[in-house]
Short mmCIF file of C-alpha atoms in Angstrom, two decimals:
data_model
loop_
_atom_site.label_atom_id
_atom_site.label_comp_id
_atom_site.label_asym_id
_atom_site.label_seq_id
_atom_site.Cartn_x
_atom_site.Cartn_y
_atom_site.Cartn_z
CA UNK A 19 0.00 0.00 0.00
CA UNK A 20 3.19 2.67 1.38
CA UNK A 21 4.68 1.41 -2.80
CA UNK A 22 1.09 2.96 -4.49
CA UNK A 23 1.42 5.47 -2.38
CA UNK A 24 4.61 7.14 -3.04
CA UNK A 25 4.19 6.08 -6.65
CA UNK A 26 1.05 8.18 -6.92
CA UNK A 27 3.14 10.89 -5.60
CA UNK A 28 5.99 10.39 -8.38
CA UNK A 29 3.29 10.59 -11.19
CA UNK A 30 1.39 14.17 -9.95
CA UNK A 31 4.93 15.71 -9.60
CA UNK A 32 6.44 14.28 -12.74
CA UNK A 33 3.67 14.71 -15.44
CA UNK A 34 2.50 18.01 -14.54
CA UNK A 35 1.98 20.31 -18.21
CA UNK A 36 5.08 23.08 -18.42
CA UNK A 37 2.61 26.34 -18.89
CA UNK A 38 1.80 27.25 -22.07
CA UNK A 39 3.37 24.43 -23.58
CA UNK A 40 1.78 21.26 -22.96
CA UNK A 41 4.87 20.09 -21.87
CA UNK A 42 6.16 17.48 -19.07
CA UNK A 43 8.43 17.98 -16.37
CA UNK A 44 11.63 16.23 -17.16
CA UNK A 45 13.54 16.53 -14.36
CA UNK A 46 13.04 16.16 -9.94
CA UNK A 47 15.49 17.47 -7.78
CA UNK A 48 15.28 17.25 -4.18
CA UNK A 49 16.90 20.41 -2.15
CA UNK A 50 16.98 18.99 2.00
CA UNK A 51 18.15 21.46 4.68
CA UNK A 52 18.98 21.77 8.15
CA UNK A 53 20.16 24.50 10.59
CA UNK A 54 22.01 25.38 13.61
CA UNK A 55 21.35 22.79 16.18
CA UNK A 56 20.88 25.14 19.07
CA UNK A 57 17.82 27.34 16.77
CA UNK A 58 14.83 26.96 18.26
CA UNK A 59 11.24 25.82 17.31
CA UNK A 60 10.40 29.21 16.03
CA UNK A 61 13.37 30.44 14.45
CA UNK A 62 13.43 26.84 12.90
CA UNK A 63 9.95 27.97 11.32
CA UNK A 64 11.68 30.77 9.72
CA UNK A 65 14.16 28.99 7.87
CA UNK A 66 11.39 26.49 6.73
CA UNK A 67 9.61 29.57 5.32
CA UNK A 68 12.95 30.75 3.40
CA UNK A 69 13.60 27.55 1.87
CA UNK A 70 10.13 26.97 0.55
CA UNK A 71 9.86 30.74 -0.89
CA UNK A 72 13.10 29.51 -2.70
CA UNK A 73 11.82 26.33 -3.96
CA UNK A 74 8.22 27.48 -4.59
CA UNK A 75 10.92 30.47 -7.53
CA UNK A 76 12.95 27.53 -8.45
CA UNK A 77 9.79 25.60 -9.90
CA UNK A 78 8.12 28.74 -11.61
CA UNK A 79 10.72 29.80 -13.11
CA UNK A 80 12.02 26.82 -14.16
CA UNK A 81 9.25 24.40 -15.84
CA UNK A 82 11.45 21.59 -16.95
CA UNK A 83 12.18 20.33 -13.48
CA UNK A 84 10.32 19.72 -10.01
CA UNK A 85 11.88 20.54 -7.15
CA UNK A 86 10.61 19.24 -4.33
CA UNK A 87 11.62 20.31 -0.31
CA UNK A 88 12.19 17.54 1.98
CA UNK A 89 10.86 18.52 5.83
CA UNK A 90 13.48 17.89 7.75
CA UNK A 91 12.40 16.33 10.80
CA UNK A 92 11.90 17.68 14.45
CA UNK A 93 14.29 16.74 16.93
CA UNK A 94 15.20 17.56 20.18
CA UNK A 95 15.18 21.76 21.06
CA UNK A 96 16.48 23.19 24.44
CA UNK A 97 12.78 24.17 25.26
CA UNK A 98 11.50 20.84 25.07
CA UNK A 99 12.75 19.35 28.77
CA UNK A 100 10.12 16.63 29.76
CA UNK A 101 12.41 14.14 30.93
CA UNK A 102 9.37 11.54 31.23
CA UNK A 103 8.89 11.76 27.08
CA UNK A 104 12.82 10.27 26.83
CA UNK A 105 14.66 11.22 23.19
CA UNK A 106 12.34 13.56 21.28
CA UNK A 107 13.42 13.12 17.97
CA UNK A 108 12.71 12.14 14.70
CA UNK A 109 9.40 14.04 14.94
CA UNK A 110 7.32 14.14 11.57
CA UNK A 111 5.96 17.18 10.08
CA UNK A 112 2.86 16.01 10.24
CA UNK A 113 2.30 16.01 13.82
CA UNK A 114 2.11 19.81 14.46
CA UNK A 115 1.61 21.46 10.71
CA UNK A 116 -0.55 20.14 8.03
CA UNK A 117 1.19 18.89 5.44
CA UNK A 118 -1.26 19.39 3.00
CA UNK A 119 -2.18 23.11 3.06
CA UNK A 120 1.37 23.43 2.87
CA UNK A 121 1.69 21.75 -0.47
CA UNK A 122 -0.69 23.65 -2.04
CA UNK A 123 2.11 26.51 -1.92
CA UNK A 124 5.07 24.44 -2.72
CA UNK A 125 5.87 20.85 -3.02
CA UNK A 126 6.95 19.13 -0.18
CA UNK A 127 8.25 15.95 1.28
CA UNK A 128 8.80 14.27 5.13
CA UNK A 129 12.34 12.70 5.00
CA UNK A 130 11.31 9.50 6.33
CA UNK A 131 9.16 9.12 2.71
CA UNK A 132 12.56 11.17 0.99
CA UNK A 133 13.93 7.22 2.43
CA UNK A 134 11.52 5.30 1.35
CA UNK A 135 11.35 6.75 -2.48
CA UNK A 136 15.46 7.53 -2.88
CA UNK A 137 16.99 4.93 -0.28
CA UNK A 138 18.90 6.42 2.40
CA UNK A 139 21.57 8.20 0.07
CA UNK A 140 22.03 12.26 -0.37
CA UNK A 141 24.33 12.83 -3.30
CA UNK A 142 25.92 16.21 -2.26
CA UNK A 143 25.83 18.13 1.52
CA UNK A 144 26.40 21.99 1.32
CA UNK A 145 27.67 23.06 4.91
CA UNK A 146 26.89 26.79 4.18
CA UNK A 147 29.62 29.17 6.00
CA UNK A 148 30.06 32.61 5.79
CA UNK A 149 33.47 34.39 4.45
CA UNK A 150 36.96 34.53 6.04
CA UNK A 151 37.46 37.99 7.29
CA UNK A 152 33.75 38.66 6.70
CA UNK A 153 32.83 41.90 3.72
CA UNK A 154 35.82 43.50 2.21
CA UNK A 155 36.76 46.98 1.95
CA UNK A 156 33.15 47.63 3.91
CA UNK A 157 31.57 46.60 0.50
CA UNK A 158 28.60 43.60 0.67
CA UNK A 159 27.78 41.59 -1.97
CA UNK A 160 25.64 38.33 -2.64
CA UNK A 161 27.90 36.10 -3.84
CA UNK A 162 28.60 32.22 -2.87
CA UNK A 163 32.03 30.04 -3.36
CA UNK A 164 33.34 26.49 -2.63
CA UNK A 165 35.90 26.85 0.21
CA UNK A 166 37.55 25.32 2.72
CA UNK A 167 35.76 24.59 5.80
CA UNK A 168 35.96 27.38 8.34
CA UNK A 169 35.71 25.26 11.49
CA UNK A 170 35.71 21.58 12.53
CA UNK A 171 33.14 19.61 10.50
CA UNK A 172 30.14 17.29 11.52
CA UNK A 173 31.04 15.06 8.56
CA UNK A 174 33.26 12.52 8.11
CA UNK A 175 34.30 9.69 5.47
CA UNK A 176 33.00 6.46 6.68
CA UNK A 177 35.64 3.67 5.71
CA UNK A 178 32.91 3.50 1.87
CA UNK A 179 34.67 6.63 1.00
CA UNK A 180 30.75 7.93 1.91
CA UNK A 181 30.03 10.75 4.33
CA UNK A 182 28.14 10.54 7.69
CA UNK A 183 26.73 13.04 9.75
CA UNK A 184 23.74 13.69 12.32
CA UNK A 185 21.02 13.43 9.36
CA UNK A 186 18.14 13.53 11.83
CA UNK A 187 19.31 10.14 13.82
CA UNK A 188 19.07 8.52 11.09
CA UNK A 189 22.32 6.76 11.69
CA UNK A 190 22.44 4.78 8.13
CA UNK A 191 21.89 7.99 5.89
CA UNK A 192 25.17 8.41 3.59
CA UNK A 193 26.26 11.46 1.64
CA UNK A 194 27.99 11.12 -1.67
CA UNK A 195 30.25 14.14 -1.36
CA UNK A 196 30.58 17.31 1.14
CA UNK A 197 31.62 20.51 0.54
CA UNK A 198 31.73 24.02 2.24
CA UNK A 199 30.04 26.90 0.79
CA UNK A 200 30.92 30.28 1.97
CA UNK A 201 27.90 32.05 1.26
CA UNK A 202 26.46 35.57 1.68
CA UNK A 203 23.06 37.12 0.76
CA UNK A 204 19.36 36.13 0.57
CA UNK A 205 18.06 33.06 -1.54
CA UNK A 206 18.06 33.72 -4.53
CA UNK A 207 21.80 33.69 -4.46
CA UNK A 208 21.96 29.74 -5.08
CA UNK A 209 19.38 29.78 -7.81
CA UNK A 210 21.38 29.23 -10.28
CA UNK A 211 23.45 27.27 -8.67
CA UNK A 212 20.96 25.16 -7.30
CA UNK A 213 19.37 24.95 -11.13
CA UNK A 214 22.46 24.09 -13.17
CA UNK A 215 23.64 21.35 -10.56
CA UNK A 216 23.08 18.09 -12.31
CA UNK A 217 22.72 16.25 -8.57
CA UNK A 218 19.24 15.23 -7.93
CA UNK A 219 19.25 15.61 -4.17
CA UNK A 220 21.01 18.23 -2.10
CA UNK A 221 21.13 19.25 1.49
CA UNK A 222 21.88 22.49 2.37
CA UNK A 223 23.26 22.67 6.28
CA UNK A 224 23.09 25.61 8.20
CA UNK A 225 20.50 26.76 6.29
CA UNK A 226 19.89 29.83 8.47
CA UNK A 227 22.43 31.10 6.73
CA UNK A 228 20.36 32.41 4.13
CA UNK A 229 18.13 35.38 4.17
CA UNK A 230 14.48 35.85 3.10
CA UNK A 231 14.14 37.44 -0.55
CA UNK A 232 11.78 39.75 0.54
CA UNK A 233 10.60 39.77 4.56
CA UNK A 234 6.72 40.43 4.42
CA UNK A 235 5.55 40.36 1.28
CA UNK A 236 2.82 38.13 -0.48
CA UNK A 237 5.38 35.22 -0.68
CA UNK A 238 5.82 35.34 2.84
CA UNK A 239 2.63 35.73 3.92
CA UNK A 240 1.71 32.80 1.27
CA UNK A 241 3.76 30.66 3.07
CA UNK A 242 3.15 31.70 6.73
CA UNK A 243 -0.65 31.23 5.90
CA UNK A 244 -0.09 27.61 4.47
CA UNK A 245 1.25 26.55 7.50
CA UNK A 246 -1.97 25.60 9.37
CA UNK A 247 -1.55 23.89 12.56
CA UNK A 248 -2.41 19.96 12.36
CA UNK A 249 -6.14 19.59 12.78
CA UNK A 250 -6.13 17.39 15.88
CA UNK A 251 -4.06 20.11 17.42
CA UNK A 252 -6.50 22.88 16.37
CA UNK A 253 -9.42 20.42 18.04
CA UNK A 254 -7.34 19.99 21.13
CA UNK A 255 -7.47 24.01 21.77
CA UNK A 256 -10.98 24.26 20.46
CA UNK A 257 -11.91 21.98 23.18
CA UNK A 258 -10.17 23.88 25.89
CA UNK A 259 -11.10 27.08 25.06
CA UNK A 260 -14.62 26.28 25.30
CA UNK A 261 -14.28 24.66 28.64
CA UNK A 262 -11.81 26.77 30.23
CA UNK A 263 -12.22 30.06 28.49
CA UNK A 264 -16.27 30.22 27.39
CA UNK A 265 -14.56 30.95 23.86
CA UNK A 266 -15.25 29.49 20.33
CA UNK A 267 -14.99 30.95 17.09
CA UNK A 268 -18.43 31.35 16.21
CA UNK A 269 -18.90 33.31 19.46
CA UNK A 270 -15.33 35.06 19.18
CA UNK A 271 -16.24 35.95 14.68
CA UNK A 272 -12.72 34.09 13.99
CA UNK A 273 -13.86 31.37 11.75
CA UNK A 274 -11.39 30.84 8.93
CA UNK A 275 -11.70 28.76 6.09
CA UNK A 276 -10.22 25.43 5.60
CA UNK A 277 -8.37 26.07 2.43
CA UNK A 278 -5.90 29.60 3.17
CA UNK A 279 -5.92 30.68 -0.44
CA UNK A 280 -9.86 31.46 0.22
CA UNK A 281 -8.81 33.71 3.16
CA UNK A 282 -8.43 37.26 2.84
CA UNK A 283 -10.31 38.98 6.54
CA UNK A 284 -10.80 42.38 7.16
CA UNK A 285 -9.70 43.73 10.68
CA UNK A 286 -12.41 43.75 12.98
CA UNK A 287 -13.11 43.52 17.11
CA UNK A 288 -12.84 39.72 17.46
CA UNK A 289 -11.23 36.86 20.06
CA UNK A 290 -12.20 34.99 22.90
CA UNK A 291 -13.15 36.86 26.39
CA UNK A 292 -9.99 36.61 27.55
CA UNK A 293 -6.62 38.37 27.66
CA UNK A 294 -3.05 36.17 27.13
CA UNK A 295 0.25 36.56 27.84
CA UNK A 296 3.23 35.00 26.05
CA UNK A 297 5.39 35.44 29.53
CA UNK A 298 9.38 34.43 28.13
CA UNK A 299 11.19 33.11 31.31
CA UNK A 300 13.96 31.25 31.32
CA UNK A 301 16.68 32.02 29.63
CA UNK A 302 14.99 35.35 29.12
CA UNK A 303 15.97 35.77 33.15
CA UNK A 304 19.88 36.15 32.37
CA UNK A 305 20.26 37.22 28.64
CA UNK A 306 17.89 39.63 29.26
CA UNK A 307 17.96 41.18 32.82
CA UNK A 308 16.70 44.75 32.95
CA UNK A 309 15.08 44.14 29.65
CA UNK A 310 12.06 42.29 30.83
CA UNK A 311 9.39 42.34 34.30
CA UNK A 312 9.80 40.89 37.43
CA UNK A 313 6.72 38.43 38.23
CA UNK A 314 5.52 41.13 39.97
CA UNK A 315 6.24 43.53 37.82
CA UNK A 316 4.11 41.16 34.92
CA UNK A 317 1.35 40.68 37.31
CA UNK A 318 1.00 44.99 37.66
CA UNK A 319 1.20 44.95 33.96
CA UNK A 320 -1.04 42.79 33.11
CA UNK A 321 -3.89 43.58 35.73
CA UNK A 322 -3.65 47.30 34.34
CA UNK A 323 -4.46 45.92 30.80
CA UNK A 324 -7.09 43.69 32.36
CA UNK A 325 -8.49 46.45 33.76
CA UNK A 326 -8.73 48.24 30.33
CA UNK A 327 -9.93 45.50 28.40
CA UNK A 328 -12.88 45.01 30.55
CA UNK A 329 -11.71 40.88 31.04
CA UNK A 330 -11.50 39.16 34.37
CA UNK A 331 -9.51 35.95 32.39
CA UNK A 332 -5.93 36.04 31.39
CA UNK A 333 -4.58 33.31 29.96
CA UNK A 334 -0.48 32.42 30.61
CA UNK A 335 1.64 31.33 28.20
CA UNK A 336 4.99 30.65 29.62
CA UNK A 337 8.41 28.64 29.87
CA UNK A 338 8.98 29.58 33.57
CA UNK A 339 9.00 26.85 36.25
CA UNK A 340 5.06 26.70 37.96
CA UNK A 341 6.23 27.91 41.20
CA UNK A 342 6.82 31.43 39.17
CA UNK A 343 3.23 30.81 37.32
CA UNK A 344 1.74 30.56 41.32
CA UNK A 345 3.52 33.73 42.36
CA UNK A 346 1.83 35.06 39.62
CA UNK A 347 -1.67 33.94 40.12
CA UNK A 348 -1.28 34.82 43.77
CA UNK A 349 -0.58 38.72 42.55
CA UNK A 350 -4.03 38.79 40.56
CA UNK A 351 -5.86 36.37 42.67
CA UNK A 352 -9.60 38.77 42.12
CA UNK A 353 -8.52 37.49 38.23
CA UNK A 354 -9.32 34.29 36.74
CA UNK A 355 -5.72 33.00 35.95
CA UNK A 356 -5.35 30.08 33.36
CA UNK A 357 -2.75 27.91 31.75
CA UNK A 358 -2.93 24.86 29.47
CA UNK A 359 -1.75 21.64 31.46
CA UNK A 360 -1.55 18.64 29.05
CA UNK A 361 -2.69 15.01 29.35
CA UNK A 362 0.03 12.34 29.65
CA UNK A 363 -2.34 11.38 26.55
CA UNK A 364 -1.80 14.22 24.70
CA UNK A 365 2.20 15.15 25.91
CA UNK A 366 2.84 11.95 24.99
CA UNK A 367 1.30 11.71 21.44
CA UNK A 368 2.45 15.44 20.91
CA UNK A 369 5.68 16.39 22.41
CA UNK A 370 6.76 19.33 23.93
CA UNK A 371 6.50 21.00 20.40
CA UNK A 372 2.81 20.11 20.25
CA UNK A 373 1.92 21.77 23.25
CA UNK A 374 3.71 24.94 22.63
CA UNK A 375 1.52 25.21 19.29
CA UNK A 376 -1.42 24.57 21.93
CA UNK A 377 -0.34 27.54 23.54
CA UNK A 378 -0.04 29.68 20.60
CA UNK A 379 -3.78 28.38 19.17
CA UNK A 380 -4.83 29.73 22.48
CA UNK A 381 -3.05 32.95 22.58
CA UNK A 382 -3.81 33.68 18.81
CA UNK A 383 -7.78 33.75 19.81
CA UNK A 384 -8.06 35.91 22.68
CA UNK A 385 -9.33 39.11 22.82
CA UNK A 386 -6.49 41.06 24.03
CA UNK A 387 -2.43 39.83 23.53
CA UNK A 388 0.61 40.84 25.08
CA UNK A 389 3.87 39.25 23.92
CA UNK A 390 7.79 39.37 25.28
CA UNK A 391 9.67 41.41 23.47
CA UNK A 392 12.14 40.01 20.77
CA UNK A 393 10.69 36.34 21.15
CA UNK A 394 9.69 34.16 17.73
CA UNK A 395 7.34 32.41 19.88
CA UNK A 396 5.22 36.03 20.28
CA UNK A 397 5.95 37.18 16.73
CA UNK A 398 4.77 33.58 15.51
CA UNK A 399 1.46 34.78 17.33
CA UNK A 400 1.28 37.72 16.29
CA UNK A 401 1.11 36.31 12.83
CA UNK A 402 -1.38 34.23 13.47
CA UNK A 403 -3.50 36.89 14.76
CA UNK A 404 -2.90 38.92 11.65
CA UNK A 405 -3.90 36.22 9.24
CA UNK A 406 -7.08 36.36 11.24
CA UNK A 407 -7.59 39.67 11.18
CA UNK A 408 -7.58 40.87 15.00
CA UNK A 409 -7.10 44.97 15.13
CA UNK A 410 -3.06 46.16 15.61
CA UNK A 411 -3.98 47.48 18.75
CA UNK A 412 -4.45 44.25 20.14
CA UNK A 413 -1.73 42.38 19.04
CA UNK A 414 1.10 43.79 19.45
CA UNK A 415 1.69 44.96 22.73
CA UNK A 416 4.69 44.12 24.76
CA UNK A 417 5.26 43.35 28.37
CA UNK A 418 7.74 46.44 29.39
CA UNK A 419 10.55 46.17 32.07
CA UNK A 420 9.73 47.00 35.49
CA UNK A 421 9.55 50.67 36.27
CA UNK A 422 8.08 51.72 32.48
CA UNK A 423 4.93 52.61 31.68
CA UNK A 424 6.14 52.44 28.09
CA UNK A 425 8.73 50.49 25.95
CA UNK A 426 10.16 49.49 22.59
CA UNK A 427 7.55 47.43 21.38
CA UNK A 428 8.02 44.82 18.45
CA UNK A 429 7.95 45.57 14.65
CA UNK A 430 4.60 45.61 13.41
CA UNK A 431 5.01 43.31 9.95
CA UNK A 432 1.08 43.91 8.70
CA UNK A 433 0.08 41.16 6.81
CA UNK A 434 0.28 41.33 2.30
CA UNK A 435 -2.84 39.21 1.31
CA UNK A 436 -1.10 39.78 -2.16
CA UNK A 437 -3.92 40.78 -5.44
CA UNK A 438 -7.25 39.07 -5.18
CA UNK A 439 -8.13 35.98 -6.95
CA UNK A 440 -4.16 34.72 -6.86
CA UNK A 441 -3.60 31.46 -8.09
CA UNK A 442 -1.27 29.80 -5.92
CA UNK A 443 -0.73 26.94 -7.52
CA UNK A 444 3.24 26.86 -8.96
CA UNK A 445 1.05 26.00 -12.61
CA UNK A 446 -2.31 26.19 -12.92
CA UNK A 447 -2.48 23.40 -15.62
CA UNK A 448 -0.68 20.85 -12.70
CA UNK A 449 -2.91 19.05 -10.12
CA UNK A 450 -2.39 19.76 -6.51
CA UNK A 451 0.17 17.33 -5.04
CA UNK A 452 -1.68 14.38 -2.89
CA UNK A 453 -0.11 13.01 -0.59
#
């Protein structure tokens, strides 16, 4: 059954018509990545989102060949500490994002089916670096080269002449060949590159390397609205936010449709009746002392926004130990203070990733958000609450440090719908991938 499967997928990417020409593709290249190992879930995100603006170019603008991105998968980040959930690695896709809404704005792949279809062989690994002595004469330029590695590498010839490396955990994955790539600038600067290369698959380490194209525009926001949570997650906050929050989308006017290319909402008053608080903790606590509130200082915050906002509920999202989250439910204790506290069920289907998207389902649909300033895990809701549509004033508010009334708050990226009626499909003549 897994054999029709993947063979079904082969003939939808292959055979789709070249526009205008009636054509077939003729060739399909794989491009894998992977990035810093100490980048977190958010930042990880990012880098997904640059690499599939990329490969989303690389097939319109070049019909005779599908490239398809491999999702590399989840493994263990420094936020995700539950010692009872052992090794969490090798984490599919699949279990937090759905796969398919993400197709329908580029091609992609898990790498366990990457296995399956091309056995477990890369041809080439890129270990993107950047340049020795960084810019010259003050002068920058996108520009890559083959060089010599800059530090100690990952990869080493097995006694095959073949190269291993971490791959994932995925201890029998081989690499043809290695090389370093000093590399500067966004994207784009390995299209051609990445086009003329006769290899069929190859992985591009440190992939954070490269920059977005263009930060915020339609191809961002294309991307960043394909990536819909996984459905059972979605469900999972549904169902506490109705029992713990008296909030549901009909009730809260943030219904979205199923299919993102259908979306384009207008701002209006919406959310749940509650107010929530992305509250960054722990390493927040040393990296950035006298940048961020006390526990008291949060709790004065917060109960003055509260206050404004006319809500007795606030919902906490945060990384700091629970005898922190008491201290602060003991400051607001005339408030109804909340958190999400998973089943052994549900931590243990879902991961420590899965219930950080929990959190950010929940925070994305209240009435009223206040985020930590300079964290992806607040911008990522903050995007999520601009694809819905919630007013600016309610989004993007930042917790200040103790002491100020007012503070740098973060950069308001308003969300590019792009021109009504887009076609996202990479060819409108080629049937959406099914996986």
């Amino acid at each position: 059954m897994c054999q029709i499967k993947y063979a079904f997928i082969t003939v939808i990417l292959t055979l789709g018509a070249e526009p205008g020409k009636g054509g077939t593709k003729e060739q399909k290249k794989y491009i894998l990545y992977d990035v810093n190992p100490g980048e977190g879930f958010n930042l990880r995100r990012d880098v997904f989102m640059r690499m599939a603006i990329m490969v989303r170019k690389l097939n319109i603008e070049n019909p005779d060949t599908s490239f398809i991105l491999v999702l590399p998968p989840w493994g263990h980040l420094y936020h995700w500490q539950t010692r009872e959930l052992g090794p969490q690695n090798k984490i599919l896709w699949s279990k937090f994002f759905d796969v398919q809404s993400i197709n329908y704005f580029v091609p992609v792949i898990e790498f366990s089916d990457f296995l399956v279809k091309e056995g477990y062989s890369i041809n080439t690994v890129y270990y993107l670096q950047g340049y020795k002595g960084g810019w010259t004469d003050g002068k920058y330029e996108e520009k890559y080269n083959i060089t010599d590695c800059l530090n100690e590498m990952v990869y080493q010839k097995d006694v095959n002449g073949r190269y291993t490396g971490f791959f994932w955990g995925y201890s029998s994955v081989r690499a043809d060949n290695f090389e370093c790539m000093s590399v500067q600038g966004a994207t784009r600067v390995l299209n051609k590159f990445l086009v003329e290369s006769p290899e069929q698959s190859i992985m591009l380490d440190r992939a954070e390397s490269l920059l977005h194209d263009f930060f915020g525009d339609e191809n961002y926001w294309g991307i960043r609205r394909a990536m819909k949570f996984s459905k059972t997650l979605v469900k999972i906050a549904e169902a506490f936010r109705i029992d713990e929050l008296n909030s549901d989308d009909e009730d809260d006017n943030s219904v979205v449709p199923d299919d993102w290319r259908e979306q384009r909402t207008e701002r209006e008053e919406r959310g749940g009746p509650y107010l929530c608080v992305h509250l960054r903790r722990r390493d927040y606590v040393r990296a950035r002392e006298g940048q961020i509130p006390s526990i008291r200082g949060a709790a004065e915050q917060l109960r003055k926004k509260l206050e404004e906002q006319g809500l007795d509920t606030l919902y906490v999202s945060t990384d700091a130990p629970y005898h922190e989250f008491e201290q602060l439910r003991d400051y607001l204790t005339d408030f109804n203070v909340v958190k999400y506290t998973p089943s052994a069920e549900v931590l243990k289907k879902f991961k420590d990733g899965g219930v950080a998207i929990l959190d950010q389902i929940i925070c994305s649909h209240a009435k009223y958000f206040v985020g930590s300033y300079e964290s992806t895990f607040s911008f990522r809701i903050q995007e999520e609450r601009e694809i819905m549509g919630f007013p600016v004033k309610s989004t993007f508010d930042m917790l200040c440090p103790d002491g100020k009334d007012k503070c740098e708050k973060g950069s308001q990226w308003k969300i590019d719908w792009g021109k009504p009626g887009k076609d996202w499909r990479i060819d409108s003549s080629t049937p959406h991938v099914e996986l």
